[in-house]
Structure formats: structure tokens, C-alpha cells
Amino acid sequence: MTLAADALTQLATWPDLTEAEPSCGMGRALRSPHGEIVHFHSGNDVDVYLTARAIRKFQEHLMASTAVRLVPGSQWVTLRLDVSGDVHLLMTLVSLALRAHQTWPVPDDAPGAECNDHDAAAPSGEHLSGG
């Protein structure tokens, strides 16, 4: 079983998450009553819908992780699951995402934003502004 498959299996047991068709049409998704939370794409790539507010709040920590990719202007964070520690980070980010979405609506967080295009994902050391 891949790390992503194991993480999906774990997260699917969380009471606030249910499996759904991803809006991007790629892979598998989990959603809360407030909207999509996580997309599992390839065997290793996962997008988490954190919201712009949560990304700003934790940006320094997110950029410090080599597993995290940020796309300027996106409310989604992409994780590359290569080691078990990345799965622990995913669980933490999904928990943060659930909390962020429970406080909806938040100014400047638009609903329904599509997940990240993995080819455009910026290295973790780049700021959301692109610089």
C-alpha cells in the first residue's frame, strides 16, 4: 500500500470527512459538510484546501517543509508523500483545513477554487506572492 493510499484510508475514517468525486476530476477526494478538503492525485501527490487565511497564518512553517509546495494565489497546499513523516504532516494539515472551513465564511476566501496544477507548484521556499 502506498503512503497516499494509507493516508486516504486513515482520513476516510474521520467523522467529518466523506469520500467524494474531486472537482478537478483527477484522483479521489474527501470533503466535509463545508466543501472539499483533500484531493489525492498521483500515488504521492495530495492537495489540501487550507484557505488563504490559514496559509498566511502558517506560511513560514509550510515553506520550511520540503514536502510542501505552494502555488501563488492558491488556497490549496500540495504535499508530496515520500516518508511516513509526510503522512503525519498531512493529517495535521487536514485537521487545520477542517478547522479553517468550520469558521467559514472568511473574507478573501472564495469557495470552489480548483486544486493546484502540480506542474505549476512552486518550491516550498517561494512566497505566495511568487517572490
Tab-separated table of C-alpha atoms in Angstrom:
chain	number	residue	atom	x	y	z
A	1	MET	CA	0.000	0.000	0.000
A	2	THR	CA	1.362	3.465	-0.900
A	3	LEU	CA	1.644	6.229	1.677
A	4	ALA	CA	-1.149	8.133	-0.071
A	5	ALA	CA	-3.448	5.090	-0.084
A	6	ASP	CA	-2.720	4.519	3.605
A	7	ALA	CA	-3.428	8.203	4.370
A	8	LEU	CA	-6.690	8.108	2.400
A	9	THR	CA	-7.767	5.010	4.311
A	10	GLN	CA	-6.997	6.718	7.633
A	11	LEU	CA	-8.682	10.006	6.732
A	12	ALA	CA	-11.785	8.264	5.362
A	13	THR	CA	-12.491	7.074	8.933
A	14	TRP	CA	-12.621	10.647	10.287
A	15	PRO	CA	-16.233	11.501	11.161
A	16	ASP	CA	-16.131	14.932	9.439
A	17	LEU	CA	-14.892	13.552	6.104
A	18	THR	CA	-16.636	11.605	3.351
A	19	GLU	CA	-15.292	10.366	0.032
A	20	ALA	CA	-16.414	12.386	-2.994
A	21	GLU	CA	-15.648	12.956	-6.661
A	22	PRO	CA	-12.913	15.627	-6.866
A	23	SER	CA	-13.967	18.835	-8.627
A	24	CYS	CA	-10.766	18.673	-10.696
A	25	GLY	CA	-11.809	15.244	-11.972
A	26	MET	CA	-8.459	13.724	-11.041
A	27	GLY	CA	-7.918	11.073	-8.349
A	28	ARG	CA	-10.021	10.788	-5.198
A	29	ALA	CA	-11.288	13.411	-2.760
A	30	LEU	CA	-12.545	13.776	0.774
A	31	ARG	CA	-14.931	16.524	1.746
A	32	SER	CA	-16.502	17.961	4.878
A	33	PRO	CA	-20.008	19.390	5.094
A	34	HIS	CA	-18.363	22.742	4.215
A	35	GLY	CA	-16.684	21.595	0.987
A	36	GLU	CA	-13.767	19.676	-0.462
A	37	ILE	CA	-10.817	19.323	1.887
A	38	VAL	CA	-8.282	16.986	0.300
A	39	HIS	CA	-7.543	15.573	-3.165
A	40	PHE	CA	-5.371	12.506	-3.678
A	41	HIS	CA	-3.864	12.735	-7.150
A	42	SER	CA	-0.933	10.552	-8.166
A	43	GLY	CA	0.496	7.918	-5.879
A	44	ASN	CA	2.353	10.586	-3.917
A	45	ASP	CA	0.710	13.995	-4.522
A	46	VAL	CA	-2.048	15.321	-2.284
A	47	ASP	CA	-3.724	18.743	-2.248
A	48	VAL	CA	-5.251	20.171	0.943
A	49	TYR	CA	-7.678	23.113	0.786
A	50	LEU	CA	-6.376	25.169	3.711
A	51	THR	CA	-7.906	28.579	2.811
A	52	ALA	CA	-5.910	31.744	2.173
A	53	ARG	CA	-6.163	32.806	5.824
A	54	ALA	CA	-4.706	29.528	7.131
A	55	ILE	CA	-1.917	29.562	4.545
A	56	ARG	CA	-0.963	33.115	5.547
A	57	LYS	CA	-1.007	32.152	9.219
A	58	PHE	CA	1.236	29.095	8.748
A	59	GLN	CA	3.194	30.184	5.665
A	60	GLU	CA	6.585	30.212	7.388
A	61	HIS	CA	6.091	26.667	8.689
A	62	LEU	CA	4.742	25.438	5.357
A	63	MET	CA	7.708	26.848	3.455
A	64	ALA	CA	10.112	25.150	5.877
A	65	SER	CA	8.919	21.694	4.780
A	66	THR	CA	10.460	20.094	1.716
A	67	ALA	CA	7.250	18.051	1.304
A	68	VAL	CA	5.108	21.176	0.806
A	69	ARG	CA	4.566	23.023	-2.461
A	70	LEU	CA	2.741	26.351	-2.624
A	71	VAL	CA	1.168	27.880	-5.716
A	72	PRO	CA	0.939	31.677	-5.612
A	73	GLY	CA	-2.654	32.777	-5.074
A	74	SER	CA	-3.946	29.252	-4.434
A	75	GLN	CA	-5.842	28.286	-1.309
A	76	TRP	CA	-4.620	24.699	-1.752
A	77	VAL	CA	-1.318	23.305	-0.449
A	78	THR	CA	0.307	20.389	-2.270
A	79	LEU	CA	2.134	17.694	-0.305
A	80	ARG	CA	4.480	15.096	-1.700
A	81	LEU	CA	4.207	11.961	0.432
A	82	ASP	CA	7.623	10.320	0.379
A	83	VAL	CA	8.125	9.255	4.031
A	84	SER	CA	5.825	8.472	6.963
A	85	GLY	CA	6.533	11.897	8.474
A	86	ASP	CA	4.848	13.450	5.428
A	87	VAL	CA	1.680	11.498	6.274
A	88	HIS	CA	1.773	12.935	9.802
A	89	LEU	CA	2.090	16.412	8.271
A	90	LEU	CA	-0.873	15.646	6.001
A	91	MET	CA	-3.000	14.647	8.993
A	92	THR	CA	-2.090	17.916	10.710
A	93	LEU	CA	-2.908	19.975	7.611
A	94	VAL	CA	-6.244	18.219	7.095
A	95	SER	CA	-7.099	18.933	10.726
A	96	LEU	CA	-6.167	22.598	10.175
A	97	ALA	CA	-8.231	22.670	6.982
A	98	LEU	CA	-11.287	21.280	8.751
A	99	ARG	CA	-10.948	23.910	11.448
A	100	ALA	CA	-10.435	26.680	8.873
A	101	HIS	CA	-13.556	25.631	6.960
A	102	GLN	CA	-15.658	25.440	10.122
A	103	THR	CA	-15.076	29.165	10.610
A	104	TRP	CA	-16.420	29.851	7.082
A	105	PRO	CA	-17.021	32.396	5.671
A	106	VAL	CA	-13.699	34.146	5.899
A	107	PRO	CA	-13.133	37.350	3.922
A	108	ASP	CA	-10.953	36.786	0.815
A	109	ASP	CA	-11.540	33.012	0.770
A	110	ALA	CA	-13.553	32.295	-2.365
A	111	PRO	CA	-15.455	28.991	-2.430
A	112	GLY	CA	-14.905	26.397	-5.118
A	113	ALA	CA	-11.326	27.196	-6.074
A	114	GLU	CA	-9.812	24.316	-8.016
A	115	CYS	CA	-6.870	22.417	-6.586
A	116	ASN	CA	-3.290	23.038	-7.666
A	117	ASP	CA	-1.882	22.093	-11.045
A	118	HIS	CA	1.109	20.019	-9.922
A	119	ASP	CA	3.270	21.127	-12.831
A	120	ALA	CA	2.905	24.737	-11.645
A	121	ALA	CA	3.579	24.042	-7.957
A	122	ALA	CA	6.216	26.380	-6.569
A	123	PRO	CA	9.091	25.119	-4.430
A	124	SER	CA	8.394	25.449	-0.727
A	125	GLY	CA	10.934	28.261	-0.337
A	126	GLU	CA	8.933	30.641	-2.544
A	127	HIS	CA	6.414	33.039	-1.022
A	128	LEU	CA	2.782	33.055	-2.087
A	129	SER	CA	3.419	36.330	-3.904
A	130	GLY	CA	5.796	34.419	-6.172
A	131	GLY	CA	8.988	36.034	-4.886
